[in-house]
Short mmCIF file of C-alpha atoms in Angstrom, two decimals:
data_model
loop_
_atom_site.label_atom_id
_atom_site.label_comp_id
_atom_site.label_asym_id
_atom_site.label_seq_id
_atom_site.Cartn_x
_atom_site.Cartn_y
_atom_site.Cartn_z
CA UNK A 35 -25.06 6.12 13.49
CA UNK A 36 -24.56 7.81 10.07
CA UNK A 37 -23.79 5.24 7.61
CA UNK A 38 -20.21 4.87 6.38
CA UNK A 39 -18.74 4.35 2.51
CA UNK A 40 -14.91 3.49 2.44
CA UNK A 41 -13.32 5.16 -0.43
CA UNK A 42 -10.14 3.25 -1.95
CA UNK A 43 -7.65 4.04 -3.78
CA UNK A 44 -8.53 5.65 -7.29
CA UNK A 45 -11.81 5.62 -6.21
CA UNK A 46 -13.98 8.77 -4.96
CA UNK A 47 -17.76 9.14 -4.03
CA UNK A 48 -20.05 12.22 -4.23
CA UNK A 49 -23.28 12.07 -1.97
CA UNK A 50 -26.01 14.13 -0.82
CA UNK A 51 -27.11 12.42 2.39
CA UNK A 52 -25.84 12.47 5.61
CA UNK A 53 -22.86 9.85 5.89
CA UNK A 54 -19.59 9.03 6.67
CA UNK A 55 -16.51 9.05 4.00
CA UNK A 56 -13.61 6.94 5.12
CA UNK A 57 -10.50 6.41 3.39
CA UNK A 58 -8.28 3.88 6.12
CA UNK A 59 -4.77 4.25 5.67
CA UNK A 60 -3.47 7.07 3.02
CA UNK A 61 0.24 7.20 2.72
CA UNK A 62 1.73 8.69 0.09
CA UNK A 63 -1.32 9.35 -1.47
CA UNK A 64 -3.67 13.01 -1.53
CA UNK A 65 -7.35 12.77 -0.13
CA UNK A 66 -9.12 15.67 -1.40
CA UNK A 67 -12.61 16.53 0.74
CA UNK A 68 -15.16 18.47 -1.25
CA UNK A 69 -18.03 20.12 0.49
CA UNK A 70 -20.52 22.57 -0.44
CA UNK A 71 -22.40 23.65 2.62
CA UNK A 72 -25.45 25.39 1.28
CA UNK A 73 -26.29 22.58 -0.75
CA UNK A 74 -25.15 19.50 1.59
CA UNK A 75 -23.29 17.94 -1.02
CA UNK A 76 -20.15 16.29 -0.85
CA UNK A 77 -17.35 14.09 -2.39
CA UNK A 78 -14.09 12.40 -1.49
CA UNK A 79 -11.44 11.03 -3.54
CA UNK A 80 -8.14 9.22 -2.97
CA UNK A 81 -5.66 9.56 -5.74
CA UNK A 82 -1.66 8.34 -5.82
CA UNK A 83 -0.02 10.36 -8.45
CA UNK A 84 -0.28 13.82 -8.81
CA UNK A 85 -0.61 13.77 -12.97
CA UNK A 86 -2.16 12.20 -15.21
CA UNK A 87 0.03 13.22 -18.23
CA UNK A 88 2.44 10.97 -16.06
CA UNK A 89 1.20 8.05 -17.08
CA UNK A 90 3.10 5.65 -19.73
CA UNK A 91 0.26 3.26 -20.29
CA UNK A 92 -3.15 2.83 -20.04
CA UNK A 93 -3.98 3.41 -16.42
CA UNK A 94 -7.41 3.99 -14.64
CA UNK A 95 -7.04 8.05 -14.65
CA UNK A 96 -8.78 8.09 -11.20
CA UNK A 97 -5.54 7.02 -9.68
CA UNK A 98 -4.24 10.90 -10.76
CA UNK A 99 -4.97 14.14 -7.95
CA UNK A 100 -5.89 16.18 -11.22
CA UNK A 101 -8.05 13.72 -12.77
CA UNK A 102 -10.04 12.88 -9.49
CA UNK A 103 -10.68 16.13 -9.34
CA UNK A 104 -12.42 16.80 -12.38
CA UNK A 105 -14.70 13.72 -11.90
CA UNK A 106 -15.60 14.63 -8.53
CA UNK A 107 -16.39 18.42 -9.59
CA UNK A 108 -18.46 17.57 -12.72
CA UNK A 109 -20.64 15.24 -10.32
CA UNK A 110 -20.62 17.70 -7.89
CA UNK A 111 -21.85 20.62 -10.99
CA UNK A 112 -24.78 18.15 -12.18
CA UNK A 113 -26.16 18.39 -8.91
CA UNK A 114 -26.19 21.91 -8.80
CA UNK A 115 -22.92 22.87 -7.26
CA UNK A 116 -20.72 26.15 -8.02
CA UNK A 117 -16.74 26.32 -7.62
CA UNK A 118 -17.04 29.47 -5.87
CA UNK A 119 -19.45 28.00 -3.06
CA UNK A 120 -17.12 24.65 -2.77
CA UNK A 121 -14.74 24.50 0.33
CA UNK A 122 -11.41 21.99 0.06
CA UNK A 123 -10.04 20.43 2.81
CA UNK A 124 -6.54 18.37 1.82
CA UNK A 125 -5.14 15.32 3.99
CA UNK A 126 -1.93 12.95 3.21
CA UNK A 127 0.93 13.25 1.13
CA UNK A 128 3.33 11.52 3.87
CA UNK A 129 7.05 10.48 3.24
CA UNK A 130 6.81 7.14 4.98
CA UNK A 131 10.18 5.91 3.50
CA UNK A 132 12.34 8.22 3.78
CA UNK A 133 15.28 6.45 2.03
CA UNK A 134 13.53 5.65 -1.20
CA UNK A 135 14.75 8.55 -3.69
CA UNK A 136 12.21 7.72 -6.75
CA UNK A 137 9.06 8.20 -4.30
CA UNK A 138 10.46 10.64 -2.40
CA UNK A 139 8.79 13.31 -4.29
CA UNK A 140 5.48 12.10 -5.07
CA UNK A 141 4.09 12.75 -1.77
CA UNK A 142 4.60 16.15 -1.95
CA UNK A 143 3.61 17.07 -5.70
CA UNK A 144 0.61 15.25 -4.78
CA UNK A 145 0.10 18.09 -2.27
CA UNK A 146 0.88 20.30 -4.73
CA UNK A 147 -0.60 18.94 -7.94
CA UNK A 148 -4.02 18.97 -5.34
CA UNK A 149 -3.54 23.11 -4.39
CA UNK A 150 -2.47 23.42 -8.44
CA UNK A 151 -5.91 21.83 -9.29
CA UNK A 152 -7.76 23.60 -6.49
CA UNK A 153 -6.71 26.97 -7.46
CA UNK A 154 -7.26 26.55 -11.13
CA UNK A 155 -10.80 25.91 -10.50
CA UNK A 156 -11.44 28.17 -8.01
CA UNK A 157 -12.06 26.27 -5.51
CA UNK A 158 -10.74 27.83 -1.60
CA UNK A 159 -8.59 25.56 0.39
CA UNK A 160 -10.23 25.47 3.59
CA UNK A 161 -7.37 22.93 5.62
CA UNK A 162 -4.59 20.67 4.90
CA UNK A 163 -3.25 17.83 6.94
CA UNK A 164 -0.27 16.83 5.02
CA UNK A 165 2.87 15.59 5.20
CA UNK A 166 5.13 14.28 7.98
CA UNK A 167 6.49 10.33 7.79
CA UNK A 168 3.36 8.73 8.93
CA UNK A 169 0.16 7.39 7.54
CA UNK A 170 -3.04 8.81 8.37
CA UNK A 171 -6.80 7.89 7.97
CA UNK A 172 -9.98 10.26 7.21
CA UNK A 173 -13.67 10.65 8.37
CA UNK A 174 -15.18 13.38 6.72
CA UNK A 175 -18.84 14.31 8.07
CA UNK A 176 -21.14 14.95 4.96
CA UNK A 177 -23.48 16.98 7.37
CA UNK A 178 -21.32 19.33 8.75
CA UNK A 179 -18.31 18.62 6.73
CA UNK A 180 -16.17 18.19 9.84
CA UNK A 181 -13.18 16.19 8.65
CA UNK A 182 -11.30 13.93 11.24
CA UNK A 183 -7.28 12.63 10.54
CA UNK A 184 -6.27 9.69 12.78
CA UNK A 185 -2.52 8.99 13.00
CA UNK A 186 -1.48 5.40 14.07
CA UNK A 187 1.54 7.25 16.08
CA UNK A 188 -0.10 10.25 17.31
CA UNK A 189 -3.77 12.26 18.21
CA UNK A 190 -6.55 12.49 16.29
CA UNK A 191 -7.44 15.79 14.99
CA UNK A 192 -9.72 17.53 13.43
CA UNK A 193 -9.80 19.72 10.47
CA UNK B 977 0.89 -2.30 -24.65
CA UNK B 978 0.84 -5.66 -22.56
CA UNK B 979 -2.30 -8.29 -23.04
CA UNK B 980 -4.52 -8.25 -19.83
CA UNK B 981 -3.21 -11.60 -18.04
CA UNK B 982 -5.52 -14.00 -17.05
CA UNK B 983 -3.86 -16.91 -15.27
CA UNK B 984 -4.93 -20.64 -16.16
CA UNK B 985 -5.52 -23.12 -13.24
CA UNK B 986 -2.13 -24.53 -13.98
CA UNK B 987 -0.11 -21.84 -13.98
CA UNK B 988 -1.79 -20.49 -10.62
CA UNK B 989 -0.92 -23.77 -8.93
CA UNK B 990 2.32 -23.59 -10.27
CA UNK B 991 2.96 -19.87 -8.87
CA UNK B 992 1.21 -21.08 -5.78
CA UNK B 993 4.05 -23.77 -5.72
CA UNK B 994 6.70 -21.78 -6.56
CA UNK B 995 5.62 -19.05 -3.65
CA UNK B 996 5.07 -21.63 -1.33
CA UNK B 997 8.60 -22.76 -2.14
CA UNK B 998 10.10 -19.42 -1.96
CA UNK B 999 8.88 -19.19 1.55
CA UNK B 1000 10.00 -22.25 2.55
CA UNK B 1001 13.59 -21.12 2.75
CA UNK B 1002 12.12 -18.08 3.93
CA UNK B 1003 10.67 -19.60 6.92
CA UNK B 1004 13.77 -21.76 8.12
CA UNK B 1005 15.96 -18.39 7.79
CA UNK B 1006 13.67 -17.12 10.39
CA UNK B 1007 13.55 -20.28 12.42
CA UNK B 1008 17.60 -19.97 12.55
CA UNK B 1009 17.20 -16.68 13.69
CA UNK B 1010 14.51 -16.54 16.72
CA UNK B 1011 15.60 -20.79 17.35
CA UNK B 1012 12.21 -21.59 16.98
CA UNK B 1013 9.12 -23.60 14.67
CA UNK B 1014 8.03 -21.56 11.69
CA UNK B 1015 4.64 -22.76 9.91
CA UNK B 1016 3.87 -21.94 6.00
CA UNK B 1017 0.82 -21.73 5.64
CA UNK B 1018 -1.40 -21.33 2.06
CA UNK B 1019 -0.30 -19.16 -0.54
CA UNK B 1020 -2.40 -16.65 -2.89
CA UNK B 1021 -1.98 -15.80 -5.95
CA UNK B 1022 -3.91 -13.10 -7.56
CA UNK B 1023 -3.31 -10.40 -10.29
CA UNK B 1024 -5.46 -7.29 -9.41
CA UNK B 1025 -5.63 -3.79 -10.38
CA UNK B 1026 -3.33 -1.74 -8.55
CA UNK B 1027 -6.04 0.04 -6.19
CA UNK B 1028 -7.28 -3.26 -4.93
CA UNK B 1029 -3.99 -4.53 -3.98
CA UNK B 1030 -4.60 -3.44 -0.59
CA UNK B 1031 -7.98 -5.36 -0.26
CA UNK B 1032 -5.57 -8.25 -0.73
CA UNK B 1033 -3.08 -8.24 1.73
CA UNK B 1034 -3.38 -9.42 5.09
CA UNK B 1035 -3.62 -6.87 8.10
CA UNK B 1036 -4.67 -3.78 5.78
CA UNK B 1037 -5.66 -1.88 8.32
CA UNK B 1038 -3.56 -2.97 10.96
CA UNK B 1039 -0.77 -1.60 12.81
CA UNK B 1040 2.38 -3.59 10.97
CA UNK B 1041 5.96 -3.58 10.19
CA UNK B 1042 6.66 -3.27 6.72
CA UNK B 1043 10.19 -4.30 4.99
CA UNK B 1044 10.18 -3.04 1.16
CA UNK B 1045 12.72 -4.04 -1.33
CA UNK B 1046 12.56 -2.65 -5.21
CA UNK B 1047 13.22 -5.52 -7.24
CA UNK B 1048 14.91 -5.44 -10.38
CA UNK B 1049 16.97 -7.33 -13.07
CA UNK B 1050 14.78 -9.91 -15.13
CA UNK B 1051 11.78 -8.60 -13.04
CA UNK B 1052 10.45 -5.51 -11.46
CA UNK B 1053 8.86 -4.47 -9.07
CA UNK B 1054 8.89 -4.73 -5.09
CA UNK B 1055 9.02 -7.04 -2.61
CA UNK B 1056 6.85 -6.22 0.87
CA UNK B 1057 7.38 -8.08 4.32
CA UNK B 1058 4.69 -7.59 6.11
CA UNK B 1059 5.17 -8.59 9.55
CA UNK B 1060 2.33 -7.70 12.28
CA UNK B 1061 3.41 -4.95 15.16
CA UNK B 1062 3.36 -7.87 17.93
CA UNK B 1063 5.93 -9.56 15.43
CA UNK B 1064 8.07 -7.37 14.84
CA UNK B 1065 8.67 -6.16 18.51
CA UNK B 1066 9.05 -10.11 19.37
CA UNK B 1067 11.79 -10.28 16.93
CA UNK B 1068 13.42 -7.37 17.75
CA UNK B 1069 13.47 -8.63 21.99
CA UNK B 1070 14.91 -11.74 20.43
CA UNK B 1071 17.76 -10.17 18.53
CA UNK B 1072 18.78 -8.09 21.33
CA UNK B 1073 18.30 -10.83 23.48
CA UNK B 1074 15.39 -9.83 25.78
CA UNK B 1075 12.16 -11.52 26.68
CA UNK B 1076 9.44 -11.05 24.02
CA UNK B 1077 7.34 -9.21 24.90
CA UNK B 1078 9.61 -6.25 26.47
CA UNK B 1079 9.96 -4.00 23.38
CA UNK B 1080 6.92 -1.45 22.68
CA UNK B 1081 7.42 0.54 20.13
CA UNK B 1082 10.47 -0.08 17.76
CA UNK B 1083 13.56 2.87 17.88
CA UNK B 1084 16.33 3.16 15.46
CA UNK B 1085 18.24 -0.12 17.16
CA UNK B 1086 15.42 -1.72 16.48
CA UNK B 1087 14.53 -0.34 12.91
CA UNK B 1088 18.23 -1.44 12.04
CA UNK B 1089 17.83 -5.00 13.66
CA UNK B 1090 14.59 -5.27 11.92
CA UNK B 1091 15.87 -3.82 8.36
CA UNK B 1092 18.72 -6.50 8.37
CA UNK B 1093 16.04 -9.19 9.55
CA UNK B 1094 13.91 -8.21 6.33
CA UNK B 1095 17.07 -8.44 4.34
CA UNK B 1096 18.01 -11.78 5.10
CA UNK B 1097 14.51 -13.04 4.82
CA UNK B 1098 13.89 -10.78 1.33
CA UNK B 1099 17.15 -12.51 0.54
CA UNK B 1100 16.07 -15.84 0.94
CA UNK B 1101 13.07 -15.86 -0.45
CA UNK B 1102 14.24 -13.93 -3.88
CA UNK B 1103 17.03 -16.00 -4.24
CA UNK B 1104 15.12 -19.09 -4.33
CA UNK B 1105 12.68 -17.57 -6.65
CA UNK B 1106 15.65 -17.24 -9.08
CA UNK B 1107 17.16 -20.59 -8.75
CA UNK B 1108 13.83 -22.04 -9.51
CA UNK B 1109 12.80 -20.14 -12.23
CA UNK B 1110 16.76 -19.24 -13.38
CA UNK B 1111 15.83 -15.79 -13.99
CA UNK B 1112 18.00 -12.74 -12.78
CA UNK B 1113 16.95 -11.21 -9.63
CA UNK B 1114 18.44 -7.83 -8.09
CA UNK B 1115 16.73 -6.64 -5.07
CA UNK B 1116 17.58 -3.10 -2.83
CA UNK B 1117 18.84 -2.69 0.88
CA UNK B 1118 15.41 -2.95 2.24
CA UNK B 1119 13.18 0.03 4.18
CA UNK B 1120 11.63 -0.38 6.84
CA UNK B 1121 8.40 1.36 8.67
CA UNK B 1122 5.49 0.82 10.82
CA UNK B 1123 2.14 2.08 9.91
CA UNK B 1124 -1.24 0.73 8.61
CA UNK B 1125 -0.98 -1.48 6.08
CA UNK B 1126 -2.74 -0.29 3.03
CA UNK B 1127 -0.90 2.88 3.42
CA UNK B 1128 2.23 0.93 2.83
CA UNK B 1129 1.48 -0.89 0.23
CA UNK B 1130 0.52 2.10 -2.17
CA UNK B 1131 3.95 3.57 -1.10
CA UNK B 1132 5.22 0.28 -2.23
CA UNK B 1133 3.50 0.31 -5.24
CA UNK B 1134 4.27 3.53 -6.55
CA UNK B 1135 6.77 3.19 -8.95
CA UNK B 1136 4.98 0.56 -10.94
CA UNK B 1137 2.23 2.29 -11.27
CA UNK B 1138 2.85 4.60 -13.73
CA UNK B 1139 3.44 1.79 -15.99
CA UNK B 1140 0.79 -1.27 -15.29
CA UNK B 1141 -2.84 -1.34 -14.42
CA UNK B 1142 -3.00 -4.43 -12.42
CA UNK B 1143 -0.28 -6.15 -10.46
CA UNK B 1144 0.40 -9.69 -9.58
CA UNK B 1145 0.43 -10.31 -6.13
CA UNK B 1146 1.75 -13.03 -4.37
CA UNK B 1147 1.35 -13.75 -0.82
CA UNK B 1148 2.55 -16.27 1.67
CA UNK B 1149 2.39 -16.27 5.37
CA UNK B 1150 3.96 -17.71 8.17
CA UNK B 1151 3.59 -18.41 11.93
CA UNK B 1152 5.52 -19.92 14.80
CA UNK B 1153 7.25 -19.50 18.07
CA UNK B 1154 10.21 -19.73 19.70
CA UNK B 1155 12.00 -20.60 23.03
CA UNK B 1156 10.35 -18.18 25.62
CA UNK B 1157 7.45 -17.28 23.38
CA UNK B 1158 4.17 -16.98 25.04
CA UNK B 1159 1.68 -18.20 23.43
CA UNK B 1160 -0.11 -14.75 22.36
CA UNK B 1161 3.76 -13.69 21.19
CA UNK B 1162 3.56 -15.89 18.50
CA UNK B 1163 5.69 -14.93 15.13
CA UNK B 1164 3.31 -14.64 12.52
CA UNK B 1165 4.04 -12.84 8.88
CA UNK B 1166 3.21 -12.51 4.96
CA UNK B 1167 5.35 -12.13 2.24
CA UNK B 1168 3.92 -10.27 -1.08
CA UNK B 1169 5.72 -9.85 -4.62
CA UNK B 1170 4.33 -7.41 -6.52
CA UNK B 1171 4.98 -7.24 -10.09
CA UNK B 1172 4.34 -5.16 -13.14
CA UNK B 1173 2.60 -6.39 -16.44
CA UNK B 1174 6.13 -7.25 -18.39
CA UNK B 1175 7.47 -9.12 -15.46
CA UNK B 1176 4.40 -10.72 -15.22
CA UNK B 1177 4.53 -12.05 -18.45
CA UNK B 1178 8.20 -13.00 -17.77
CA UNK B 1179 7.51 -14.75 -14.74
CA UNK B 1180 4.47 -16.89 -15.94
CA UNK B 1181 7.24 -17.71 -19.24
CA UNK B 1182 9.38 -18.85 -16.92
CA UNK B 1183 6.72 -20.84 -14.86
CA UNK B 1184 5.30 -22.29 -18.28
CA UNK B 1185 8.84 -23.35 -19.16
CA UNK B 1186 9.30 -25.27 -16.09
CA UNK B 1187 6.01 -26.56 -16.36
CA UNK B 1188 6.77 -28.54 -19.90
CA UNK B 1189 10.27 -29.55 -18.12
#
C-alpha cells in the first residue's frame, strides 16, 4: 500500500516518492495535478479562488489557483524540474448551488484562472475533470501519475 | 485590518451558551415537525482559518444534506445545516408522510420539502440569536444540496473569504426520533455559523455586553 498525504484546502504538497495525493471532497474549488514523468516528481494543490489580486485583506495566498501554482512549480524547479517536461491534469470547479449568483462564477474562473496559469508557464494540460453540480474527490498516483475522480453521485473515473 | 481574535474562556462559554441556546429553539421546531424527541447535544466554538474549517465540522467526508443561508445585516456571513444523508431522507418520508426509511435518494419534491425544512430551522435558530444578542439579523431563502461535506462547506465559505483569514465557527448538533423511527433512522444534525473577522468582533461585543448585564 503506497502511503497516502491528504492535501486541504490552500494547502499543496510536492514529493518524489511513490505515494498517494488525496484531496476528499473539492467543490467549488480547482485541484491542479503536477507530474513530471522522467523525473518522478510530483505536486498537488487545492486552491478556492482563482486570483490572488482578488483578495481585500491579508489572506494566506495559497488559497488562490495562480498563487498555488507558482509555489508548487518553484518546488517542483529546485528539484530539477522543467515546464516543458511537466504534464497538468485539472479536476473540480463544480456549481453545487446553483441558485447562489455571487459564487456562481467562481467555479468556473477557477477552471479558467488554472488553464490561464498553465498556459502562461508552459505547462501542457494533459486532462480536466471539471465542472458539473457535484463534488468530487482525487487520488493522484505519484508513480505513474494516474489520477482517479470519485463522484458521490456517479462512477469513478480515471484521468 | 481586523486584530487576530483570540477568544477568552468567558466569552467561549458564553458563545457556547448562546449556540446552545440558539439550538434549543432549533431543536423543538424540528420536534414539531417530525412529532418526535430532539436531543442538543455540546456545542463548539472555535475560530479557525478558513482552510481548516472543514477539519471542524462533523461528517466532512460524508455523504450529507447541506441547507446554506448567506447571512447579513449586523453580521455576515453564512449559516450551514448540515444534516446526515440518513436524515435528511427520514425527514423528507416524514413530510410526505411515508415510513422512514422509504426515500433513497432525495428528487426535487424532496429538495423543496427539505429547503423549507432548513428554512424554518435556519429561521429559528437566527432569530433567537438576534433576540439574545439584539443585533440585526437578515438571512437568504436557503439552498440546498447533497454531497460530501467539506466540499460544501468551502462553497459556503466562499464569499467571506476574500475578506477574512479565519472564521468563527459555531457548531451544535442534535439527535432524536420520532413516531415510527427505527432505531438506526434516528434524526441526527449540526448547525454551523460561520462568520467573518468584523462580525466576529461584533458578535463577541455583543456577547461581552450581555456578559456585564
Amino acid at each position: 500500500m503506497l502511503k497516502k498525504i491528504t492535501i486541504s484546502m490552500a494547502e499543496f504538497r510536492v514529493v518524489h516518492n511513490p505515494c498517494i495525493l488525496e484531496s476528499i471532497g473539492i467543490g467549488s474549488c480547482a485541484v491542479i495535478c503536477l507530474f513530471d514523468r522522467k523525473r518522478k516528481i510530483a505536486g498537488m494543490a487545492h486552491a478556492m479562488l482563482p486570483d490572488s489580486k482578488q483578495a481585500v485583506a491579508d489572506v494566506n495566498p495559497l488559497r488562490f489557483v495562480d498563487k498555488a501554482v507558482d509555489v508548487m512549480l518553484s518546488s517542483m524547479h529546485s528539484l530539477g524540474c522543467k515546464n516543458t517536461e511537466i504534464r497538468a491534469k485539472i479536476i473540480g470547479g463544480a456549481e453545487m448551488f446553483r441558485s447562489i449568483l455571487t459564487t456562481s462564477h467562481v467555479s468556473e474562473n477557477n477552471i479558467k484562472a488554472a488553464r490561464e496559469k498553465l498556459e502562461k508557464e508552459g505547462i501542457r494540460i494533459v486532462a480536466e475533470e471539471v465542472g458539473g453540480n457535484q463534488g468530487r474527490s482525487v487520488w493522484f498516483d505519484t508513480e505513474t501519475g494516474d489520477v482517479v475522480v470519485g463522484r458521490i453521485h456517479g462512477p469513478t473515473i480515471e484521468i | 485590518m481586523y486584530q487576530a481574535i483570540q477568544l477568552t474562556d468567558i466569552q467561549k462559554d458564553a458563545l457556547r451558551e448562546v449556540a446552545t441556546i440558539c439550538i434549543g429553539s432549533t431543536s423543538i421546531s424540528l420536534s414539531k415537525m417530525i412529532q418526535g424527541k430532539i436531543d442538543v447535544n455540546i456545542s463548539g466554538v472555535h475560530i479557525v482559518p478558513i482552510n481548516r474549517v472543514s477539519h471542524k465540522i462533523n461528517n466532512p467526508n460524508e455523504l450529507v444534506t447541506g441547507i446554506y443561508s448567506r447571512i447579513s445585516g449586523d453580521i455576515n456571513g453564512a449559516s450551514l445545516l448540515i444534516l446526515p444523508g440518513k436524515t435528511a431522507h427520514s425527514i423528507v418520508d416524514i413530510l410526505n408522510g411515508r415510513t422512514p426509511g422509504t426515500t433513497k435518494r432525495i428528487e426535487e419534491m424532496g429538495k423543496s420539502a427539505l429547503t423549507e425544512v432548513g428554512s424554518i430551522l435556519t429561521g429559528s435558530y437566527l432569530n433567537a440569536l438576534s433576540k439574545f444578542l439584539d443585533i440585526k439579523i437578515n438571512f437568504s431563502v436557503p439552498s440546498i444540496v447533497s454531497d460530501l461535506g467539506s466540499a460544501i462547506v468551502y462553497v459556503v465559505l466562499l464569499h467571506i473569504s476574500l475578506k477574512a483569514d479565519s472564521s468563527l465557527v459555531m457548531q451544535t448538533s442534535f439527535s432524536g426520533s420520532g413516531e415510527g423511527f427505527k432505531a438506526q433512522e434516528k434524526v441526527a444534525g449540526s448547525f454551523v455559523l460561520l462568520l467573518d473577522q468584523r462580525s466576529m468582533h461584533h458578535l463577541i461585543a455583543s456577547i461581552d455586553k450581555r456578559i456585564d448585564e
